[in-house]
Short mmCIF file of N, CA, C and O in Angstrom, two decimals:
data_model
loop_
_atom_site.label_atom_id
_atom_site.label_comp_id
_atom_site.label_asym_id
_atom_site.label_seq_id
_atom_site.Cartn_x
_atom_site.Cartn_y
_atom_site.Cartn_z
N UNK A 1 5.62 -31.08 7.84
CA UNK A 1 5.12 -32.17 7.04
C UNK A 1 5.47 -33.49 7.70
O UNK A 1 6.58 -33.44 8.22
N UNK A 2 4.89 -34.60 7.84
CA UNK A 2 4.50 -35.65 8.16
C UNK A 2 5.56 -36.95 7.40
O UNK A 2 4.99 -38.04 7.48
N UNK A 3 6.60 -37.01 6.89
CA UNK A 3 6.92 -37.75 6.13
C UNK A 3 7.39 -39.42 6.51
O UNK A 3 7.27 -39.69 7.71
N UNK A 4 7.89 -40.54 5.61
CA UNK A 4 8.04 -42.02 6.41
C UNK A 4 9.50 -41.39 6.44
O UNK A 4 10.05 -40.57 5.71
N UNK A 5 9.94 -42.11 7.62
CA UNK A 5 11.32 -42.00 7.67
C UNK A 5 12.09 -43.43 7.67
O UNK A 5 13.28 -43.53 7.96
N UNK A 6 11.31 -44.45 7.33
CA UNK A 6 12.52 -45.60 7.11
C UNK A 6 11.66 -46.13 5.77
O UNK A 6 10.44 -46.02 5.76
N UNK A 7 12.44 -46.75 4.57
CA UNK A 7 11.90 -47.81 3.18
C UNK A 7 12.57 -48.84 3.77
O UNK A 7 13.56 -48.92 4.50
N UNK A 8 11.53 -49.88 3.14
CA UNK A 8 12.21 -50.90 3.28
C UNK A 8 12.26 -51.94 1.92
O UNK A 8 11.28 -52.31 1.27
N UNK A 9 13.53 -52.27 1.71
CA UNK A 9 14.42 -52.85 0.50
C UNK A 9 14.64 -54.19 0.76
O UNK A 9 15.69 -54.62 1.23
N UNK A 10 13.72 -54.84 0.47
CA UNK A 10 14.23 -56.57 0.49
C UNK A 10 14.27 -56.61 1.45
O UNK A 10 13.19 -56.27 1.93
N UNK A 11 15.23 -56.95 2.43
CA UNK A 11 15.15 -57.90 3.91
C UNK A 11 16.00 -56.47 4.87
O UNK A 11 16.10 -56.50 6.10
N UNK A 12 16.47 -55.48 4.10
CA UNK A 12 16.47 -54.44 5.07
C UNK A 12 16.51 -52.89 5.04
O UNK A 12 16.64 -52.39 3.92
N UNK A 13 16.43 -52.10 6.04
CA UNK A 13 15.32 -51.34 6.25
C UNK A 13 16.25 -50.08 6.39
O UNK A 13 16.84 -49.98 7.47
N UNK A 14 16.44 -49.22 5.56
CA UNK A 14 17.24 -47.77 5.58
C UNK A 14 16.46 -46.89 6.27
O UNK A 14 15.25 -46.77 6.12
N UNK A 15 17.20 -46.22 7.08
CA UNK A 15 16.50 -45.10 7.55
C UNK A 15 16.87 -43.64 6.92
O UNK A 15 18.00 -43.43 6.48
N UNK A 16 15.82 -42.62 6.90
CA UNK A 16 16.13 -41.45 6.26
C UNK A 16 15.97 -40.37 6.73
O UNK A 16 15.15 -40.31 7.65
N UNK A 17 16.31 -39.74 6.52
CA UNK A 17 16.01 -37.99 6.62
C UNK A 17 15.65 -36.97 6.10
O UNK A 17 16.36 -36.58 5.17
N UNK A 18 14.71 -36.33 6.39
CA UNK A 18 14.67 -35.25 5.38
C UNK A 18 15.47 -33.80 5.43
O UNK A 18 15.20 -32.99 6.31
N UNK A 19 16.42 -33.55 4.46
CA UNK A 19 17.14 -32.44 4.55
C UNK A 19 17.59 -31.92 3.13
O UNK A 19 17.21 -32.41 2.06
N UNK A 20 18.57 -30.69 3.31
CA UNK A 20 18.63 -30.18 1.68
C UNK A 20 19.88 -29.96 1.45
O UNK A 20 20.27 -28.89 0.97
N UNK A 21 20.65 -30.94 1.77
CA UNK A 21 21.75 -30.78 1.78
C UNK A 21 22.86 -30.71 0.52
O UNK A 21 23.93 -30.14 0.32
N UNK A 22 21.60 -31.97 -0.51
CA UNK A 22 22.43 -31.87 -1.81
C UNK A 22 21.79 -30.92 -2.89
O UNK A 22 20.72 -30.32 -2.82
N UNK A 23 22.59 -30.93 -3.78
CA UNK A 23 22.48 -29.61 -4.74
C UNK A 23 21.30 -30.11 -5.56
O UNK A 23 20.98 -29.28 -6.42
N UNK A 24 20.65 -31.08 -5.54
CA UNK A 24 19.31 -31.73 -6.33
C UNK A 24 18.16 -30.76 -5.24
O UNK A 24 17.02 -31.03 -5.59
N UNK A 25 18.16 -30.17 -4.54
CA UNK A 25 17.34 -29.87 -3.48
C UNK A 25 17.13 -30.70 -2.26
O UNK A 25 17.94 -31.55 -1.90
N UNK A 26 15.90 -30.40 -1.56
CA UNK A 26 15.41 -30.89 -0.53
C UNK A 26 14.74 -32.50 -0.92
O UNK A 26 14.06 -32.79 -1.91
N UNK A 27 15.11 -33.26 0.01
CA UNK A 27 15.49 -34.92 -0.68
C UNK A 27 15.14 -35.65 0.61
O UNK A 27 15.83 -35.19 1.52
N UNK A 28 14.36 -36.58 1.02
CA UNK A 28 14.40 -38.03 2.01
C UNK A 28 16.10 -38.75 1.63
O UNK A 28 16.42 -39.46 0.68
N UNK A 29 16.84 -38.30 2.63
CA UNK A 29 17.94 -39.09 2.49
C UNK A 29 18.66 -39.76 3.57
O UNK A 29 18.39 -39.55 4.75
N UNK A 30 19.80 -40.77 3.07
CA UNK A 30 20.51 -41.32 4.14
C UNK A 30 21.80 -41.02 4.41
O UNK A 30 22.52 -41.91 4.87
N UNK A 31 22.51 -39.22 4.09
CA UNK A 31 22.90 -39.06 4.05
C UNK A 31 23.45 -37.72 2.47
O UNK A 31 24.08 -36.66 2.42
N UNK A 32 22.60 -38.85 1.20
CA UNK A 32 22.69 -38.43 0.04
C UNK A 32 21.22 -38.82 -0.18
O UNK A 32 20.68 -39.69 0.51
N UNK A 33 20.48 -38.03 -1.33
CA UNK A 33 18.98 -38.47 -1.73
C UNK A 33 18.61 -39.40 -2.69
O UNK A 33 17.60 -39.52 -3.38
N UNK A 34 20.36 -40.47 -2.50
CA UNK A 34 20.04 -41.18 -3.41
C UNK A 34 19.70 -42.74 -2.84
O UNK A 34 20.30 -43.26 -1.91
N UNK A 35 18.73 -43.30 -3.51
CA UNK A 35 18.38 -44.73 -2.89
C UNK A 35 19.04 -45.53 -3.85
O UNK A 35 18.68 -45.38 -5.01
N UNK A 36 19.98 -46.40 -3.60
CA UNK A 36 20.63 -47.42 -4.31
C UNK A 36 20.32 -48.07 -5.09
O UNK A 36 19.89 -47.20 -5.85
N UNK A 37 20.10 -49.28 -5.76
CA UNK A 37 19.79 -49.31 -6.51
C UNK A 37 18.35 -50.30 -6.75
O UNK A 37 17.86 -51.12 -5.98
N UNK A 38 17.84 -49.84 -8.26
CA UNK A 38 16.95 -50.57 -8.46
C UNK A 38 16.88 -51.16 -9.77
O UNK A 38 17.85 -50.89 -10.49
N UNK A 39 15.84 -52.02 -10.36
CA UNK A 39 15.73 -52.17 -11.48
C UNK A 39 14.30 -52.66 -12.04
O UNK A 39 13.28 -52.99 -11.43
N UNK A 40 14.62 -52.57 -13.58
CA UNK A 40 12.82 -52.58 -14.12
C UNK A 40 13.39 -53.33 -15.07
O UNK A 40 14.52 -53.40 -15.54
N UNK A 41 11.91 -54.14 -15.35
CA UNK A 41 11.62 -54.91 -17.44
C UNK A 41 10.29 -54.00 -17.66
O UNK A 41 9.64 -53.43 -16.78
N UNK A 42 10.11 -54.00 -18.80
CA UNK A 42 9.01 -53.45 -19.37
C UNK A 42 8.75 -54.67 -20.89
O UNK A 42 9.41 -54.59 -21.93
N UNK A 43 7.91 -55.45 -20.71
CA UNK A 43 7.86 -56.71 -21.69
C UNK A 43 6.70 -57.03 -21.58
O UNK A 43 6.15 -56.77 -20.51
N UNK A 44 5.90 -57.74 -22.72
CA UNK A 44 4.93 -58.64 -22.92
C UNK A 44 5.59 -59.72 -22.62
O UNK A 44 6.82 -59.71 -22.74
N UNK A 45 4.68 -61.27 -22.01
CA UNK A 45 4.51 -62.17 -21.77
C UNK A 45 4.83 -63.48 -23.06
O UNK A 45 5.44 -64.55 -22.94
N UNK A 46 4.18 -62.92 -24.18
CA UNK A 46 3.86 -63.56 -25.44
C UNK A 46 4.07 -63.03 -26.14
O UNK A 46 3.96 -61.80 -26.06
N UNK A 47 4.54 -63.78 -27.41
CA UNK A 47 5.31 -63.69 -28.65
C UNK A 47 4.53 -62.62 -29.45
O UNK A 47 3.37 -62.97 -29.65
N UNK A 48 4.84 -61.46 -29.93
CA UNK A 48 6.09 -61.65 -30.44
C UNK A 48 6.91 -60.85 -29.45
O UNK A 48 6.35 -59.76 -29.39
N UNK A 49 8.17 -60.86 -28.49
CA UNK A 49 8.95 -60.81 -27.88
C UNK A 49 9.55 -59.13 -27.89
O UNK A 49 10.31 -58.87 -28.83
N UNK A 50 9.34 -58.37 -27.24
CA UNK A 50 10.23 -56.90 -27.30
C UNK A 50 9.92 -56.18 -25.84
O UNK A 50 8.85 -56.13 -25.23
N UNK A 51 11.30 -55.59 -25.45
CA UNK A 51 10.77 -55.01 -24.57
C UNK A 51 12.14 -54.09 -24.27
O UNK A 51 12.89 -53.83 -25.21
N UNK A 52 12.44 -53.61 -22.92
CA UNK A 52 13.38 -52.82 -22.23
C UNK A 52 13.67 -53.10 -20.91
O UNK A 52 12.72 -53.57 -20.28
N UNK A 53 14.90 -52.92 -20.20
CA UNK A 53 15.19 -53.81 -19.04
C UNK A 53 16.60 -52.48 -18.35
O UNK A 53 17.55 -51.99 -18.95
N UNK A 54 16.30 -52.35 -17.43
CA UNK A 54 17.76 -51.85 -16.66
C UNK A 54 17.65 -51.70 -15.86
O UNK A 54 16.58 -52.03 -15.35
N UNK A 55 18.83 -50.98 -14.97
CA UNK A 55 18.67 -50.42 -13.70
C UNK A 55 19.74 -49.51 -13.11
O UNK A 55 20.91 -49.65 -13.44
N UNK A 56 19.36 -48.62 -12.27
CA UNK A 56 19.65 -47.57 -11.48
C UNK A 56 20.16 -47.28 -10.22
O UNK A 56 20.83 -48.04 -9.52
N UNK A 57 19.76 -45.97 -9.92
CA UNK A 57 19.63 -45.09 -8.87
C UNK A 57 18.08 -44.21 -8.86
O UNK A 57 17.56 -43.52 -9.74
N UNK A 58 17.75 -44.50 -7.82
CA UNK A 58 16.67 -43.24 -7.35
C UNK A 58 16.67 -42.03 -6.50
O UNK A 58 17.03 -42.26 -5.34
N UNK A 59 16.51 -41.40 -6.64
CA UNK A 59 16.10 -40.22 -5.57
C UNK A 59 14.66 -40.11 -5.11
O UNK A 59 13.78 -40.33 -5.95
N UNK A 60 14.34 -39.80 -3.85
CA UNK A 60 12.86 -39.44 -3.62
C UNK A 60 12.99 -38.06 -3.03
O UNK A 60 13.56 -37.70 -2.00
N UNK A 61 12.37 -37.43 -3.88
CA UNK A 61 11.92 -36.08 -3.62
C UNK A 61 10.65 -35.25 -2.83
O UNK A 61 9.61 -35.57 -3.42
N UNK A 62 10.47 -34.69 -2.18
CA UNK A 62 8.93 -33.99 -2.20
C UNK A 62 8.09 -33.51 -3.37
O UNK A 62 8.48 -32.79 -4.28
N UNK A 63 7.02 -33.95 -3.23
CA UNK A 63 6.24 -33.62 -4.18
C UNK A 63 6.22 -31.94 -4.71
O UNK A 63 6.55 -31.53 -5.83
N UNK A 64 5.75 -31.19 -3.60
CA UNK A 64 5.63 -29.53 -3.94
C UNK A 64 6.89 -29.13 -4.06
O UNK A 64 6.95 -27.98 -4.51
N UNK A 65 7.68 -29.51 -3.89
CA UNK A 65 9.54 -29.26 -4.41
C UNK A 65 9.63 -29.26 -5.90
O UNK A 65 9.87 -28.22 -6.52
N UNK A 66 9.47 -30.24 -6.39
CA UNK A 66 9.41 -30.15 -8.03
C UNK A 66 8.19 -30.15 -8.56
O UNK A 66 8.28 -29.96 -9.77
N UNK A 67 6.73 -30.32 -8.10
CA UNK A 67 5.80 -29.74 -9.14
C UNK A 67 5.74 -30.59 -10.20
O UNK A 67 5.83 -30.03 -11.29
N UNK A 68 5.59 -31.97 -10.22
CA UNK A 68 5.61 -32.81 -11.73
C UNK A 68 4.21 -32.95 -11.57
O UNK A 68 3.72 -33.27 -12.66
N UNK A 69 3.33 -32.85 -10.66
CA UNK A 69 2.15 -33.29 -10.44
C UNK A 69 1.16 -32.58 -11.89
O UNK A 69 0.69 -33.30 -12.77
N UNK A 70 0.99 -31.00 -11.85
CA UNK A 70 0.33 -30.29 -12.70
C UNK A 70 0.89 -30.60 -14.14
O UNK A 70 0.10 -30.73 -15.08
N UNK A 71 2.06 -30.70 -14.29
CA UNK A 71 2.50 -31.88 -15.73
C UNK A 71 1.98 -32.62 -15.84
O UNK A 71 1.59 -32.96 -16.96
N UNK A 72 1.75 -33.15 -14.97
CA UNK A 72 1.16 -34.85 -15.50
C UNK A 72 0.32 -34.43 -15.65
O UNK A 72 0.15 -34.64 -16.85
N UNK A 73 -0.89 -33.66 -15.16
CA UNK A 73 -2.72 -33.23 -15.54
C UNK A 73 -2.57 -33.10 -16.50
O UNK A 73 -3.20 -33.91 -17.17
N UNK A 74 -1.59 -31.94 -17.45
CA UNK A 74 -1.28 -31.87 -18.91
C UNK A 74 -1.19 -32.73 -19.29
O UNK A 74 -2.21 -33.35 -19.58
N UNK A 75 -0.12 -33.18 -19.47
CA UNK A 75 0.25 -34.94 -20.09
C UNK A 75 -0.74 -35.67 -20.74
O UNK A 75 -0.76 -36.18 -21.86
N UNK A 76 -1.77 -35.63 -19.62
CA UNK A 76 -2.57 -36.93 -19.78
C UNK A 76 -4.13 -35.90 -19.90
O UNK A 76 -5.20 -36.48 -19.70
N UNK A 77 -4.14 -35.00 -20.10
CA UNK A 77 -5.50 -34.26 -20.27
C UNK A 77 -6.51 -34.62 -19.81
O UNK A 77 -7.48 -35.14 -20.37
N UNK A 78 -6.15 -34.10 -17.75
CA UNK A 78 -6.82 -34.14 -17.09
C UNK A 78 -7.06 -32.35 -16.57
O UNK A 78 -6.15 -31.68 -16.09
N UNK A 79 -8.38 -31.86 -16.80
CA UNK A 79 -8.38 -30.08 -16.64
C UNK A 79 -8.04 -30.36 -15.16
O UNK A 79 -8.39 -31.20 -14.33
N UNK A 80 -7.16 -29.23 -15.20
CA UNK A 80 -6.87 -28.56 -13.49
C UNK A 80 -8.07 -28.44 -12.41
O UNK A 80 -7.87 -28.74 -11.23
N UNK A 81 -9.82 -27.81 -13.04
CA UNK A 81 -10.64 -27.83 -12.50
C UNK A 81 -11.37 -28.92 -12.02
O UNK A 81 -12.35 -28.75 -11.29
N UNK A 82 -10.94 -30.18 -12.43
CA UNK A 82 -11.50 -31.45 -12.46
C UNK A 82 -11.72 -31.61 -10.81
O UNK A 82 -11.30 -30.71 -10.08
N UNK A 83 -12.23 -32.52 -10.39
CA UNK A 83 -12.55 -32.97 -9.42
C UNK A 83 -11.49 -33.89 -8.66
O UNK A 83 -11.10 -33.91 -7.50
N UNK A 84 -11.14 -34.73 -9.95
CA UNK A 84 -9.70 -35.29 -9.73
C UNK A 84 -8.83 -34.70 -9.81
O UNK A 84 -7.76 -35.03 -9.29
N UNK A 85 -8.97 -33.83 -10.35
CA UNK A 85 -7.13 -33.21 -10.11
C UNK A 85 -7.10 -32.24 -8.73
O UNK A 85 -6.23 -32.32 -7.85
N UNK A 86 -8.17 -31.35 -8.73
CA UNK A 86 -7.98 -30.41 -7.04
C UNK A 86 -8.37 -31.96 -6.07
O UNK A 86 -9.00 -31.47 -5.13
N UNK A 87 -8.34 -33.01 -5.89
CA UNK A 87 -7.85 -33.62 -5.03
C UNK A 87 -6.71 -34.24 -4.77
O UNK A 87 -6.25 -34.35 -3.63
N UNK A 88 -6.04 -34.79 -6.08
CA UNK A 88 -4.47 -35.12 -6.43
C UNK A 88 -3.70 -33.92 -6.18
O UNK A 88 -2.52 -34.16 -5.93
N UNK A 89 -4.04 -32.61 -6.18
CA UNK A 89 -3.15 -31.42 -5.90
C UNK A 89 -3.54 -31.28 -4.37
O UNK A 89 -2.70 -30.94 -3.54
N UNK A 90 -4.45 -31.48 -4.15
CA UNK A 90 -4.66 -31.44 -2.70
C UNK A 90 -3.68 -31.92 -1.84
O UNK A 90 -3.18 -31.27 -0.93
N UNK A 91 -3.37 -33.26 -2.19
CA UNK A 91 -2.54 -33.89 -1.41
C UNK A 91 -1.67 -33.97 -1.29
O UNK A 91 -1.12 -34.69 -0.46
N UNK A 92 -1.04 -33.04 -2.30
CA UNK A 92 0.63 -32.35 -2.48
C UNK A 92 2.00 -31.97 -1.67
O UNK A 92 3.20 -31.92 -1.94
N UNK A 93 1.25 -31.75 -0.64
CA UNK A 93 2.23 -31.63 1.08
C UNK A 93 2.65 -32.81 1.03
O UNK A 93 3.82 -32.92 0.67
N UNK A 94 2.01 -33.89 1.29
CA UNK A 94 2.08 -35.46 1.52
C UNK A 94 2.49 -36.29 0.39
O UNK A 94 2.60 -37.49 0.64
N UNK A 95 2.78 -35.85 -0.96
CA UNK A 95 3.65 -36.97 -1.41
C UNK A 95 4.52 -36.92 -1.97
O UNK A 95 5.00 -35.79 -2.07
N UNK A 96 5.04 -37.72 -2.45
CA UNK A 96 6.79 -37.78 -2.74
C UNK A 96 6.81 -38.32 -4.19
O UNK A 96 6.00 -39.17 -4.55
N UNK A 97 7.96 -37.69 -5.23
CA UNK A 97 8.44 -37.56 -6.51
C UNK A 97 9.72 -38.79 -6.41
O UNK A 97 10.76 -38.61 -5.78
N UNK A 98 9.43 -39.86 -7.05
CA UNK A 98 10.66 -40.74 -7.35
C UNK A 98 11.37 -40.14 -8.73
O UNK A 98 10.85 -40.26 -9.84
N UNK A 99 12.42 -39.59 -8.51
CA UNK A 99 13.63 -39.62 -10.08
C UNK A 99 14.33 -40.78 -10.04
O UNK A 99 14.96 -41.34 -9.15
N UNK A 100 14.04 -41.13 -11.58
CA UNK A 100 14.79 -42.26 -11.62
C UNK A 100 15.73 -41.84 -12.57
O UNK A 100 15.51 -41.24 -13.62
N UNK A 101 17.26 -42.40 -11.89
CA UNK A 101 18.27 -42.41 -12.90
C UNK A 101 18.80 -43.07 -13.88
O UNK A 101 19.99 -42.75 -13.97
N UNK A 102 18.55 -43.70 -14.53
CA UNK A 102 18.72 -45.54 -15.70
C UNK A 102 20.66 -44.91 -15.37
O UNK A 102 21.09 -43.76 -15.28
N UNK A 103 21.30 -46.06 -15.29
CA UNK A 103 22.67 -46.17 -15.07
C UNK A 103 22.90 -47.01 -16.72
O UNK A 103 23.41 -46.51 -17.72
N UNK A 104 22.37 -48.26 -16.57
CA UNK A 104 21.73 -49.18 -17.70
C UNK A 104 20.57 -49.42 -18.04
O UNK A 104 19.51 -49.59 -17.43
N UNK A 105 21.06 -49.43 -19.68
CA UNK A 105 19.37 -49.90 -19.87
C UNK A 105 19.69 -51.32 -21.34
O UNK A 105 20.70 -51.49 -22.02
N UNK A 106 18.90 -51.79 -21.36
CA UNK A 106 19.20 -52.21 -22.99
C UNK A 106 17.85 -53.05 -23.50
O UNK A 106 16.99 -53.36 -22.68
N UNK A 107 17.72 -53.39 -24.86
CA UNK A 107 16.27 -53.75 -25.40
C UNK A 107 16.23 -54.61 -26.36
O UNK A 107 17.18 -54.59 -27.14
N UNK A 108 15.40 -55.37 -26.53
CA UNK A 108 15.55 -56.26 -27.76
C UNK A 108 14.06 -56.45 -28.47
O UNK A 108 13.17 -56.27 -27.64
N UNK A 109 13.73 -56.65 -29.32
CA UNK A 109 13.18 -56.66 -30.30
C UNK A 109 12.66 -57.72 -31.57
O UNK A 109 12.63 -57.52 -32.78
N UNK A 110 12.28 -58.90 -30.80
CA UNK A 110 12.23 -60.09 -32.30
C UNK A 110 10.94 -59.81 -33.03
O UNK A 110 10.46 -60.72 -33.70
N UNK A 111 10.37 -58.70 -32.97
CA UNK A 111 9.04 -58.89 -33.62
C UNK A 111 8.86 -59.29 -35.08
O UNK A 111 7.92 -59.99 -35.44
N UNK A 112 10.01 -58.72 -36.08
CA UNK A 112 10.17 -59.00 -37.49
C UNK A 112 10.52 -60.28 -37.58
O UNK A 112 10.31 -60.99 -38.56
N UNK A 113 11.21 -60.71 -36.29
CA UNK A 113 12.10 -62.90 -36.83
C UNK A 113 10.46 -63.18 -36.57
O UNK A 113 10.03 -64.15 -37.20
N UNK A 114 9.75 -62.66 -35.95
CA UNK A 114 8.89 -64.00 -35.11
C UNK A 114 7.22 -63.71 -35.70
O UNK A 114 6.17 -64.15 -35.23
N UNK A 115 7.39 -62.95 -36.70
CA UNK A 115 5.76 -62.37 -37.40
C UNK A 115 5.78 -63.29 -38.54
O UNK A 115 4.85 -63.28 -39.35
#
């Protein structure tokens, strides 16, 4: 398989490997399959105000290693026979599963002060 072997994070550039060394399985790593850290908001712009915010650790995985792909067709009720999906499974060698770990998270909520 064909995989990138360096991400690049802000202003610098980890290099990786692919091996199976940790007990999560076979992992793009720099040692461990874990990529340091990151973080997310999930918010509207405009009032009324709520949302969720934290941040982590990632792992990047191979795709055909864990198989979340045919979940998601479920998920989102896309048939397996679809056109779109035997091409999204198609490409299964070639892509990669981010786990994300939330370390923190936290949320707030003014919709009741601000209605």
């Amino acid at each position: 398989m064909d995989f990138p072997t360096s991400a690049r994070c802000g202003t610098s550039t980890t290099t990786m490997r692919y091996g199976s060394a940790c007990s999560d399985g076979p992992a793009f790593t720099t040692g461990c399959p874990t990529i340091r850290a990151f973080g997310f908001e999930i918010a509207g712009d405009s009032p009324p105000y709520f949302g969720v915010r934290g941040r982590g650790t990632a792992n990047l995985l191979a795709a055909a290693e864990v198989d979340v792909l045919p979940r998601l067709l479920d998920r989102y009720g896309i048939d397996r026979d679809s056109s779109l999906a035997s091409w999204l499974l198609s490409r299964r060698a070639t892509e990669l599963t981010i786990k994300l770990m939330p370390e923190w998270i936290t949320s707030w909520d003014y919709r009741d002060r601000m209605s």
